[in-house]
mmCIF file of C-alpha atoms in Angstrom:
data_model
loop_
_atom_site.group_PDB
_atom_site.id
_atom_site.type_symbol
_atom_site.label_atom_id
_atom_site.label_comp_id
_atom_site.label_asym_id
_atom_site.label_seq_id
_atom_site.Cartn_x
_atom_site.Cartn_y
_atom_site.Cartn_z
ATOM 1 C CA MET A 994 104.140 -162.370 16.717
ATOM 2 C CA SER A 995 104.911 -160.007 14.620
ATOM 3 C CA THR A 996 102.768 -156.445 13.131
ATOM 4 C CA HIS A 997 100.521 -156.333 11.344
ATOM 5 C CA PRO A 998 100.425 -152.666 8.821
ATOM 6 C CA VAL A 999 97.094 -150.966 10.856
ATOM 7 C CA PRO A 1000 95.287 -149.706 8.753
ATOM 8 C CA LEU A 1001 94.193 -146.149 8.817
ATOM 9 C CA TYR A 1002 90.736 -144.374 9.209
ATOM 10 C CA PRO A 1003 90.497 -141.573 7.699
ATOM 11 C CA SER A 1004 86.813 -141.000 7.637
ATOM 12 C CA LEU A 1005 87.119 -139.302 10.956
ATOM 13 C CA PRO A 1006 88.697 -136.299 11.965
ATOM 14 C CA TRP A 1007 91.079 -136.584 14.579
ATOM 15 C CA ALA A 1008 91.770 -134.242 17.136
ATOM 16 C CA LEU A 1009 93.451 -135.866 19.687
ATOM 17 C CA ALA A 1010 97.255 -134.413 18.925
ATOM 18 C CA PRO A 1011 100.207 -136.153 20.397
ATOM 19 C CA PRO A 1012 101.423 -135.724 23.490
ATOM 20 C CA ALA A 1013 103.595 -132.764 24.198
ATOM 21 C CA PRO A 1014 107.105 -133.744 25.076
ATOM 22 C CA ARG A 1015 107.227 -134.853 28.592
ATOM 23 C CA THR A 1016 109.944 -133.303 30.871
ATOM 24 C CA PRO A 1017 112.248 -136.460 32.021
ATOM 25 C CA VAL A 1018 111.220 -137.814 35.264
ATOM 26 C CA PRO A 1019 114.361 -135.924 38.014
ATOM 27 C CA ARG A 1020 116.014 -138.704 39.996
ATOM 28 C CA SER A 1021 115.278 -138.725 43.692
ATOM 29 C CA PRO A 1022 118.790 -137.614 46.199
ATOM 30 C CA ASP A 1023 118.137 -141.239 47.455
ATOM 31 C CA ARG A 1024 117.757 -143.164 44.251
ATOM 32 C CA LEU A 1025 121.620 -144.961 44.301
ATOM 33 C CA PRO A 1026 120.386 -146.126 47.501
ATOM 34 C CA ALA A 1027 117.732 -148.227 46.394
ATOM 35 C CA ARG A 1028 118.864 -149.083 42.877
ATOM 36 C CA SER A 1029 121.578 -150.419 46.272
ATOM 37 C CA ARG A 1030 119.157 -152.540 47.977
ATOM 38 C CA LEU A 1031 117.390 -153.885 44.752
ATOM 39 C CA LEU A 1032 120.890 -155.869 44.145
ATOM 40 C CA LYS A 1033 121.824 -156.840 48.051
ATOM 41 C CA GLU A 1034 118.340 -157.657 49.622
ATOM 42 C CA PRO A 1035 116.099 -159.254 47.301
ATOM 43 C CA PRO A 1036 113.007 -160.722 48.214
ATOM 44 C CA MET A 1037 114.349 -164.301 49.414
ATOM 45 C CA ALA A 1038 116.797 -165.319 52.173
ATOM 46 C CA SER A 1039 120.083 -167.400 50.910
ATOM 47 C CA VAL A 1040 121.177 -170.671 51.472
ATOM 48 C CA SER A 1041 122.702 -172.245 48.925
ATOM 49 C CA SER A 1042 122.837 -170.932 45.233
ATOM 50 C CA GLY A 1043 124.692 -173.862 43.797
ATOM 51 C CA SER A 1044 125.316 -174.512 40.512
ATOM 52 C CA LEU A 1045 122.414 -172.169 39.330
ATOM 53 C CA SER A 1046 123.574 -169.948 36.444
ATOM 54 C CA VAL A 1047 121.276 -166.856 34.750
ATOM 55 C CA SER A 1048 121.277 -166.440 31.821
ATOM 56 C CA PRO A 1049 118.785 -164.595 28.889
ATOM 57 C CA ALA A 1050 115.560 -166.760 27.910
ATOM 58 C CA THR A 1051 114.484 -166.740 24.708
ATOM 59 C CA GLU A 1052 110.664 -166.555 23.730
ATOM 60 C CA ARG A 1053 110.536 -170.375 22.929
ATOM 61 C CA ASP A 1054 111.790 -170.474 25.994
ATOM 62 C CA TRP A 1055 108.710 -168.498 27.423
ATOM 63 C CA GLU A 1056 106.354 -170.935 27.538
ATOM 64 C CA LEU A 1057 107.397 -172.861 29.680
ATOM 65 C CA VAL A 1058 107.089 -170.075 32.165
ATOM 66 C CA ARG A 1059 103.776 -169.908 30.795
ATOM 67 C CA SER A 1060 103.000 -173.175 31.852
ATOM 68 C CA TRP A 1061 104.913 -172.276 35.631
ATOM 69 C CA CYS A 1062 101.946 -169.470 35.675
ATOM 70 C CA ALA A 1063 99.726 -171.335 34.912
ATOM 71 C CA GLU A 1064 99.875 -173.782 37.792
ATOM 72 C CA GLU A 1065 100.595 -170.774 39.904
ATOM 73 C CA GLY A 1066 96.751 -169.483 39.010
ATOM 74 C CA TRP A 1067 98.078 -167.087 37.501
ATOM 75 C CA ASN A 1068 95.088 -167.255 34.029
ATOM 76 C CA PRO A 1069 98.684 -166.217 31.487
ATOM 77 C CA GLY A 1070 97.188 -165.007 28.419
ATOM 78 C CA ARG A 1071 97.594 -167.638 25.752
ATOM 79 C CA SER A 1072 99.785 -165.490 23.085
ATOM 80 C CA ASP A 1073 101.181 -163.775 25.368
ATOM 81 C CA ALA A 1074 104.989 -164.121 25.108
ATOM 82 C CA ALA A 1075 105.223 -161.537 21.812
ATOM 83 C CA ALA A 1076 104.125 -159.096 22.810
ATOM 84 C CA PHE A 1077 106.213 -158.924 25.709
ATOM 85 C CA PHE A 1078 109.590 -159.776 23.541
ATOM 86 C CA ALA A 1079 108.701 -157.591 20.862
ATOM 87 C CA GLN A 1080 109.114 -155.012 23.516
ATOM 88 C CA ASP A 1081 112.489 -155.712 24.921
ATOM 89 C CA PRO A 1082 114.234 -159.119 24.127
ATOM 90 C CA GLN A 1083 116.800 -159.190 26.014
ATOM 91 C CA GLY A 1084 114.969 -158.576 29.007
ATOM 92 C CA PHE A 1085 113.933 -161.993 29.798
ATOM 93 C CA PHE A 1086 115.841 -164.785 32.268
ATOM 94 C CA LEU A 1087 116.362 -168.355 32.800
ATOM 95 C CA GLY A 1088 117.783 -169.123 35.864
ATOM 96 C CA ARG A 1089 119.258 -172.989 35.218
ATOM 97 C CA VAL A 1090 120.597 -175.902 36.825
ATOM 98 C CA ASP A 1091 122.755 -178.740 35.553
ATOM 99 C CA GLY A 1092 121.019 -177.158 32.524
ATOM 100 C CA GLU A 1093 117.425 -177.620 33.188
ATOM 101 C CA PRO A 1094 115.320 -174.596 33.872
ATOM 102 C CA VAL A 1095 114.827 -173.428 37.943
ATOM 103 C CA SER A 1096 113.859 -170.321 38.082
ATOM 104 C CA ALA A 1097 112.252 -167.252 36.045
ATOM 105 C CA ILE A 1098 112.313 -163.317 35.942
ATOM 106 C CA SER A 1099 111.629 -160.637 33.895
ATOM 107 C CA VAL A 1100 112.228 -156.939 33.741
ATOM 108 C CA VAL A 1101 111.725 -155.578 30.800
ATOM 109 C CA THR A 1102 112.958 -151.899 30.184
ATOM 110 C CA TYR A 1103 110.470 -149.532 28.406
ATOM 111 C CA ASP A 1104 112.611 -146.037 28.055
ATOM 112 C CA GLU A 1105 116.221 -144.932 29.616
ATOM 113 C CA ALA A 1106 113.338 -143.801 32.962
ATOM 114 C CA TYR A 1107 111.504 -146.694 33.671
ATOM 115 C CA ALA A 1108 111.710 -150.557 34.294
ATOM 116 C CA PHE A 1109 109.022 -153.601 34.743
ATOM 117 C CA LEU A 1110 109.818 -156.973 36.947
ATOM 118 C CA GLY A 1111 107.930 -159.148 36.185
ATOM 119 C CA PHE A 1112 107.608 -163.783 36.952
ATOM 120 C CA TYR A 1113 109.631 -164.029 39.518
ATOM 121 C CA LEU A 1114 109.266 -167.571 40.285
ATOM 122 C CA VAL A 1115 111.422 -170.546 41.407
ATOM 123 C CA ARG A 1116 109.862 -174.155 40.897
ATOM 124 C CA PRO A 1117 108.483 -175.163 44.258
ATOM 125 C CA GLU A 1118 110.378 -178.122 44.585
ATOM 126 C CA LEU A 1119 113.401 -176.463 44.740
ATOM 127 C CA ARG A 1120 112.151 -172.867 46.573
ATOM 128 C CA GLY A 1121 114.662 -172.021 49.526
ATOM 129 C CA LEU A 1122 117.631 -173.298 48.201
ATOM 130 C CA GLY A 1123 118.309 -169.914 46.693
ATOM 131 C CA HIS A 1124 118.198 -170.171 43.486
ATOM 132 C CA GLY A 1125 114.879 -166.720 43.618
ATOM 133 C CA LEU A 1126 118.211 -164.291 45.585
ATOM 134 C CA ALA A 1127 120.428 -165.326 42.372
ATOM 135 C CA THR A 1128 118.242 -164.926 39.340
ATOM 136 C CA TRP A 1129 116.882 -161.552 41.255
ATOM 137 C CA ARG A 1130 120.578 -160.496 41.311
ATOM 138 C CA ALA A 1131 121.187 -161.123 37.947
ATOM 139 C CA ALA A 1132 118.622 -160.352 35.786
ATOM 140 C CA LEU A 1133 117.860 -156.788 37.808
ATOM 141 C CA ALA A 1134 121.479 -155.255 36.395
ATOM 142 C CA HIS A 1135 119.373 -154.801 33.008
ATOM 143 C CA ALA A 1136 117.207 -152.052 35.097
ATOM 144 C CA GLY A 1137 120.693 -149.829 35.128
ATOM 145 C CA ASP A 1138 119.655 -147.044 36.762
ATOM 146 C CA ARG A 1139 115.706 -147.359 35.737
ATOM 147 C CA SER A 1140 112.488 -146.925 38.280
ATOM 148 C CA VAL A 1141 111.762 -150.218 38.598
ATOM 149 C CA GLY A 1142 107.988 -151.644 39.273
ATOM 150 C CA LEU A 1143 105.681 -154.559 39.871
ATOM 151 C CA ASP A 1144 102.937 -155.771 40.678
ATOM 152 C CA GLY A 1145 103.853 -157.960 44.790
ATOM 153 C CA VAL A 1146 101.479 -160.112 46.095
ATOM 154 C CA PRO A 1147 100.324 -159.909 49.592
ATOM 155 C CA GLU A 1148 103.222 -162.181 51.154
ATOM 156 C CA GLN A 1149 106.385 -160.641 49.866
ATOM 157 C CA GLN A 1150 105.269 -157.109 49.587
ATOM 158 C CA ASP A 1151 107.166 -156.433 52.925
ATOM 159 C CA ASN A 1152 109.999 -158.108 51.621
ATOM 160 C CA TYR A 1153 109.913 -156.102 48.345
ATOM 161 C CA ARG A 1154 109.584 -153.359 51.190
ATOM 162 C CA ARG A 1155 113.374 -153.956 52.183
ATOM 163 C CA SER A 1156 114.696 -154.712 48.402
ATOM 164 C CA GLY A 1157 114.018 -150.871 48.153
ATOM 165 C CA PHE A 1158 110.099 -150.621 46.630
ATOM 166 C CA THR A 1159 107.221 -148.743 47.893
ATOM 167 C CA THR A 1160 104.103 -149.201 47.609
ATOM 168 C CA ALA A 1161 101.875 -146.642 45.497
ATOM 169 C CA TYR A 1162 98.400 -149.186 45.234
ATOM 170 C CA ARG A 1163 96.887 -151.650 45.698
ATOM 171 C CA THR A 1164 95.137 -154.091 42.674
ATOM 172 C CA ALA A 1165 92.379 -156.428 42.051
ATOM 173 C CA ARG A 1166 91.341 -159.054 40.011
ATOM 174 C CA TYR A 1167 87.709 -158.762 39.199
ATOM 175 C CA VAL A 1168 86.401 -162.194 37.574
ATOM 176 C CA GLY A 1169 83.362 -162.458 36.509
ATOM 177 C CA GLU A 1170 80.367 -162.940 33.277
ATOM 178 C CA VAL A 1171 79.428 -159.818 32.626
ATOM 179 C CA PRO A 1172 75.508 -159.755 30.188
ATOM 180 C CA ALA A 1173 75.002 -159.645 27.801
ATOM 181 C CA THR A 1174 73.289 -157.374 25.544
ATOM 182 C CA ASP A 1175 71.221 -156.515 22.994
ATOM 183 C CA ALA A 1176 71.863 -152.924 22.097
ATOM 184 C CA PRO A 1177 74.908 -152.291 20.051
ATOM 185 C CA ALA A 1178 78.091 -151.093 21.782
ATOM 186 C CA ALA A 1179 78.017 -147.398 20.156
ATOM 187 C CA GLY A 1180 81.213 -145.803 19.126
ATOM 188 C CA VAL A 1181 82.836 -149.611 19.078
ATOM 189 C CA VAL A 1182 85.317 -150.045 16.198
ATOM 190 C CA PRO A 1183 88.108 -152.487 15.918
ATOM 191 C CA ALA A 1184 91.459 -150.620 16.837
ATOM 192 C CA GLY A 1185 92.657 -151.552 12.925
ATOM 193 C CA GLN A 1186 90.341 -148.547 11.938
ATOM 194 C CA ILE A 1187 91.862 -145.973 14.314
ATOM 195 C CA ASP A 1188 95.758 -144.239 13.386
ATOM 196 C CA PRO A 1189 97.739 -146.086 15.642
ATOM 197 C CA ALA A 1190 100.238 -142.924 16.138
ATOM 198 C CA VAL A 1191 96.232 -141.355 17.962
ATOM 199 C CA LEU A 1192 96.232 -144.756 18.998
ATOM 200 C CA ALA A 1193 100.076 -144.648 20.273
ATOM 201 C CA ALA A 1194 99.083 -141.085 21.840
ATOM 202 C CA TYR A 1195 96.564 -142.372 24.715
ATOM 203 C CA ASP A 1196 98.001 -145.543 25.265
ATOM 204 C CA SER A 1197 100.744 -143.314 26.199
ATOM 205 C CA ALA A 1198 98.454 -140.438 28.996
ATOM 206 C CA CYS A 1199 97.861 -144.085 30.623
ATOM 207 C CA HIS A 1200 100.741 -145.311 31.412
ATOM 208 C CA HIS A 1201 104.364 -144.257 32.259
ATOM 209 C CA ALA A 1202 106.403 -144.874 29.762
ATOM 210 C CA ASP A 1203 106.288 -144.781 25.902
ATOM 211 C CA ARG A 1204 105.591 -148.352 24.583
ATOM 212 C CA PRO A 1205 104.960 -148.183 20.818
ATOM 213 C CA ARG A 1206 106.937 -151.257 19.491
ATOM 214 C CA PHE A 1207 104.611 -153.802 22.682
ATOM 215 C CA LEU A 1208 101.717 -152.299 21.871
ATOM 216 C CA ALA A 1209 101.592 -152.872 18.002
ATOM 217 C CA ALA A 1210 102.587 -156.721 19.230
ATOM 218 C CA TRP A 1211 99.686 -156.275 21.449
ATOM 219 C CA LEU A 1212 97.007 -154.697 19.867
ATOM 220 C CA ALA A 1213 98.103 -157.356 16.248
ATOM 221 C CA THR A 1214 98.801 -161.083 17.957
ATOM 222 C CA PRO A 1215 96.539 -163.335 16.778
ATOM 223 C CA GLY A 1216 93.369 -164.313 18.568
ATOM 224 C CA HIS A 1217 93.429 -160.165 20.820
ATOM 225 C CA ARG A 1218 90.682 -158.292 19.887
ATOM 226 C CA ALA A 1219 90.774 -154.623 20.143
ATOM 227 C CA LEU A 1220 88.159 -151.650 20.996
ATOM 228 C CA VAL A 1221 88.436 -147.985 20.903
ATOM 229 C CA ARG A 1222 85.226 -145.802 21.348
ATOM 230 C CA VAL A 1223 85.560 -142.918 19.410
ATOM 231 C CA VAL A 1224 82.763 -139.843 20.566
ATOM 232 C CA ASP A 1225 82.264 -137.084 18.065
ATOM 233 C CA GLY A 1226 85.460 -138.165 15.885
ATOM 234 C CA ARG A 1227 87.929 -138.641 18.791
ATOM 235 C CA PRO A 1228 88.534 -141.785 20.951
ATOM 236 C CA THR A 1229 87.347 -142.073 23.990
ATOM 237 C CA GLY A 1230 89.176 -144.835 25.458
ATOM 238 C CA TYR A 1231 90.099 -148.695 24.615
ATOM 239 C CA GLY A 1232 90.636 -151.922 25.804
ATOM 240 C CA VAL A 1233 91.892 -155.532 24.408
ATOM 241 C CA VAL A 1234 90.219 -158.828 25.101
ATOM 242 C CA ARG A 1235 92.533 -161.896 24.625
ATOM 243 C CA PRO A 1236 92.075 -165.806 25.902
ATOM 244 C CA ALA A 1237 93.798 -166.840 28.552
ATOM 245 C CA GLN A 1238 94.561 -170.352 30.690
ATOM 246 C CA ASP A 1239 91.085 -169.765 32.527
ATOM 247 C CA GLU A 1240 89.050 -166.221 32.193
ATOM 248 C CA ALA A 1241 89.493 -164.646 29.149
ATOM 249 C CA ARG A 1242 91.829 -161.526 30.178
ATOM 250 C CA VAL A 1243 90.789 -157.865 29.580
ATOM 251 C CA GLY A 1244 93.972 -155.325 29.222
ATOM 252 C CA PRO A 1245 94.384 -152.819 28.717
ATOM 253 C CA LEU A 1246 91.272 -150.870 29.332
ATOM 254 C CA PHE A 1247 91.712 -147.002 29.664
ATOM 255 C CA ALA A 1248 89.250 -144.916 28.870
ATOM 256 C CA ASP A 1249 88.229 -141.215 29.670
ATOM 257 C CA THR A 1250 84.843 -141.629 31.909
ATOM 258 C CA PRO A 1251 82.945 -144.428 33.693
ATOM 259 C CA GLY A 1252 80.629 -144.118 30.451
ATOM 260 C CA ASP A 1253 82.813 -144.929 28.149
ATOM 261 C CA ALA A 1254 85.036 -147.706 30.775
ATOM 262 C CA ALA A 1255 81.314 -149.254 31.273
ATOM 263 C CA VAL A 1256 80.774 -149.770 27.062
ATOM 264 C CA LEU A 1257 84.032 -150.595 26.044
ATOM 265 C CA LEU A 1258 83.739 -153.781 29.315
ATOM 266 C CA ASP A 1259 80.509 -154.609 27.607
ATOM 267 C CA ALA A 1260 82.061 -155.076 23.646
ATOM 268 C CA LEU A 1261 85.121 -156.641 25.299
ATOM 269 C CA ALA A 1262 82.812 -158.903 26.872
ATOM 270 C CA GLY A 1263 81.028 -159.634 24.244
ATOM 271 C CA GLU A 1264 84.376 -160.540 21.803
ATOM 272 C CA ALA A 1265 85.348 -163.460 24.562
ATOM 273 C CA ARG A 1266 81.971 -164.536 24.167
ATOM 274 C CA ALA A 1267 82.324 -165.080 20.622
ATOM 275 C CA PHE A 1268 86.329 -166.913 21.352
ATOM 276 C CA GLY A 1269 84.453 -169.253 23.687
ATOM 277 C CA SER A 1270 84.598 -167.976 26.706
ATOM 278 C CA ALA A 1271 81.529 -165.952 29.096
ATOM 279 C CA ARG A 1272 84.191 -164.835 31.883
ATOM 280 C CA ILE A 1273 86.753 -162.285 32.400
ATOM 281 C CA ALA A 1274 89.082 -161.085 34.464
ATOM 282 C CA VAL A 1275 90.564 -157.931 35.039
ATOM 283 C CA ASP A 1276 92.872 -156.338 36.867
ATOM 284 C CA MET A 1277 91.499 -152.929 38.429
ATOM 285 C CA PRO A 1278 93.823 -150.207 40.266
ATOM 286 C CA GLU A 1279 92.629 -148.876 43.377
ATOM 287 C CA SER A 1280 93.551 -145.314 42.327
ATOM 288 C CA ASN A 1281 90.357 -145.431 40.086
ATOM 289 C CA PRO A 1282 87.974 -145.449 41.892
ATOM 290 C CA ALA A 1283 85.175 -145.744 39.690
ATOM 291 C CA ALA A 1284 87.131 -149.102 38.433
ATOM 292 C CA ALA A 1285 86.044 -150.910 41.293
ATOM 293 C CA ARG A 1286 82.251 -149.459 40.753
ATOM 294 C CA LEU A 1287 81.941 -150.113 37.357
ATOM 295 C CA ALA A 1288 82.841 -154.242 37.864
ATOM 296 C CA GLU A 1289 80.626 -154.000 40.963
ATOM 297 C CA GLU A 1290 77.880 -153.034 38.171
ATOM 298 C CA ARG A 1291 78.685 -155.349 35.925
ATOM 299 C CA GLY A 1292 79.238 -158.332 38.470
ATOM 300 C CA LEU A 1293 82.270 -158.303 38.746
ATOM 301 C CA GLU A 1294 84.245 -160.462 42.248
ATOM 302 C CA PRO A 1295 87.509 -159.473 43.558
ATOM 303 C CA THR A 1296 89.327 -162.750 43.866
ATOM 304 C CA PHE A 1297 93.523 -161.109 44.504
ATOM 305 C CA GLU A 1298 94.681 -158.747 44.838
ATOM 306 C CA THR A 1299 98.599 -157.344 44.298
ATOM 307 C CA ALA A 1300 100.162 -153.772 44.636
ATOM 308 C CA ARG A 1301 102.611 -151.729 42.894
ATOM 309 C CA MET A 1302 105.127 -150.780 43.946
ATOM 310 C CA TYR A 1303 108.170 -149.049 42.718
ATOM 311 C CA THR A 1304 111.950 -148.379 43.411
ATOM 312 C CA GLY A 1305 112.249 -144.869 42.208
ATOM 313 C CA PRO A 1306 110.220 -141.906 40.646
ATOM 314 C CA VAL A 1307 107.174 -142.353 37.754
ATOM 315 C CA ARG A 1308 106.388 -140.650 35.314
ATOM 316 C CA PRO A 1309 102.703 -138.994 36.008
ATOM 317 C CA VAL A 1310 100.137 -140.635 34.124
ATOM 318 C CA ALA A 1311 95.974 -140.057 33.420
ATOM 319 C CA ARG A 1312 95.183 -142.355 36.730
ATOM 320 C CA GLU A 1313 91.251 -141.675 36.086
ATOM 321 C CA ARG A 1314 91.182 -143.288 33.039
ATOM 322 C CA VAL A 1315 92.409 -146.439 33.277
ATOM 323 C CA TYR A 1316 90.659 -149.340 34.437
ATOM 324 C CA GLY A 1317 92.132 -152.274 33.384
ATOM 325 C CA VAL A 1318 95.931 -152.935 34.279
ATOM 326 C CA THR A 1319 97.854 -154.020 30.578
ATOM 327 C CA THR A 1320 99.480 -157.340 32.824
ATOM 328 C CA LEU A 1321 100.616 -157.533 35.730
ATOM 329 C CA GLU A 1322 103.608 -158.960 34.485
ATOM 330 C CA LEU A 1323 104.644 -155.846 32.418
ATOM 331 C CA GLY A 1324 102.368 -153.439 33.874
#
């Protein structure tokens, strides 16, 4: 969906300065061997790739992939594709046999140092034929020399490690119904009332690369509800909730303190109830132990876990602010 202009909020005396220029992430000496392993040892044994051809996918093509994700139980957002493609329209790939889609993968680039892999899928009845292998190889070339991140399910993590990925931490999806509260959400305002540059600066501290294109589209997508907490005239966190195949999905959920995160989570759950979803799902990283404590306090239960894995060095983030990752597909 196209980005709508976001009005400023001039009555707030913003104290949050844009982030200082960052030193480029150094390349480790073993970076190139890891990159070589990515292309030569993908996480699926090859039997035969047959007549498979891999080519970039369109946003319209991706509706089919979204349906595959739903069948896998991944609970995709209903309107995610527009923001995904806004970040890197060349980063989405389909494998086809005789013109029929059989496999998918995304390798979305953020800057010259970082890319993220997701949507790695082969139609169930066609697995074990090498289609995943061929799709993996073709798409990873799009990452170039960038470090690549992914969120891997447990049964594939050993395979990803053999492909050059290293585990950084685990992420658990918490699901449930947050109890409604009659108390007003203190200091919570719609994201549209915040200077976009200020919000982008906050987001950049919590992600491995600046992503203004994605962020603008994510906040403006119809159906997405984005909220910011403001304390003493500056943002202390923000979050987004969106309709999904099953439970509403919360992501990101970034906040300065557990208290800020709790206020935002309660408010986002209220927004989800307003569009008809009593239950929410949020992917919480173990790198911030306060996230799991918040989920448990609100009665959410862990359902499944993934591992965040990387092929090389990545820009550090403020881990203590990350209570919920944006998506498992784009990081």
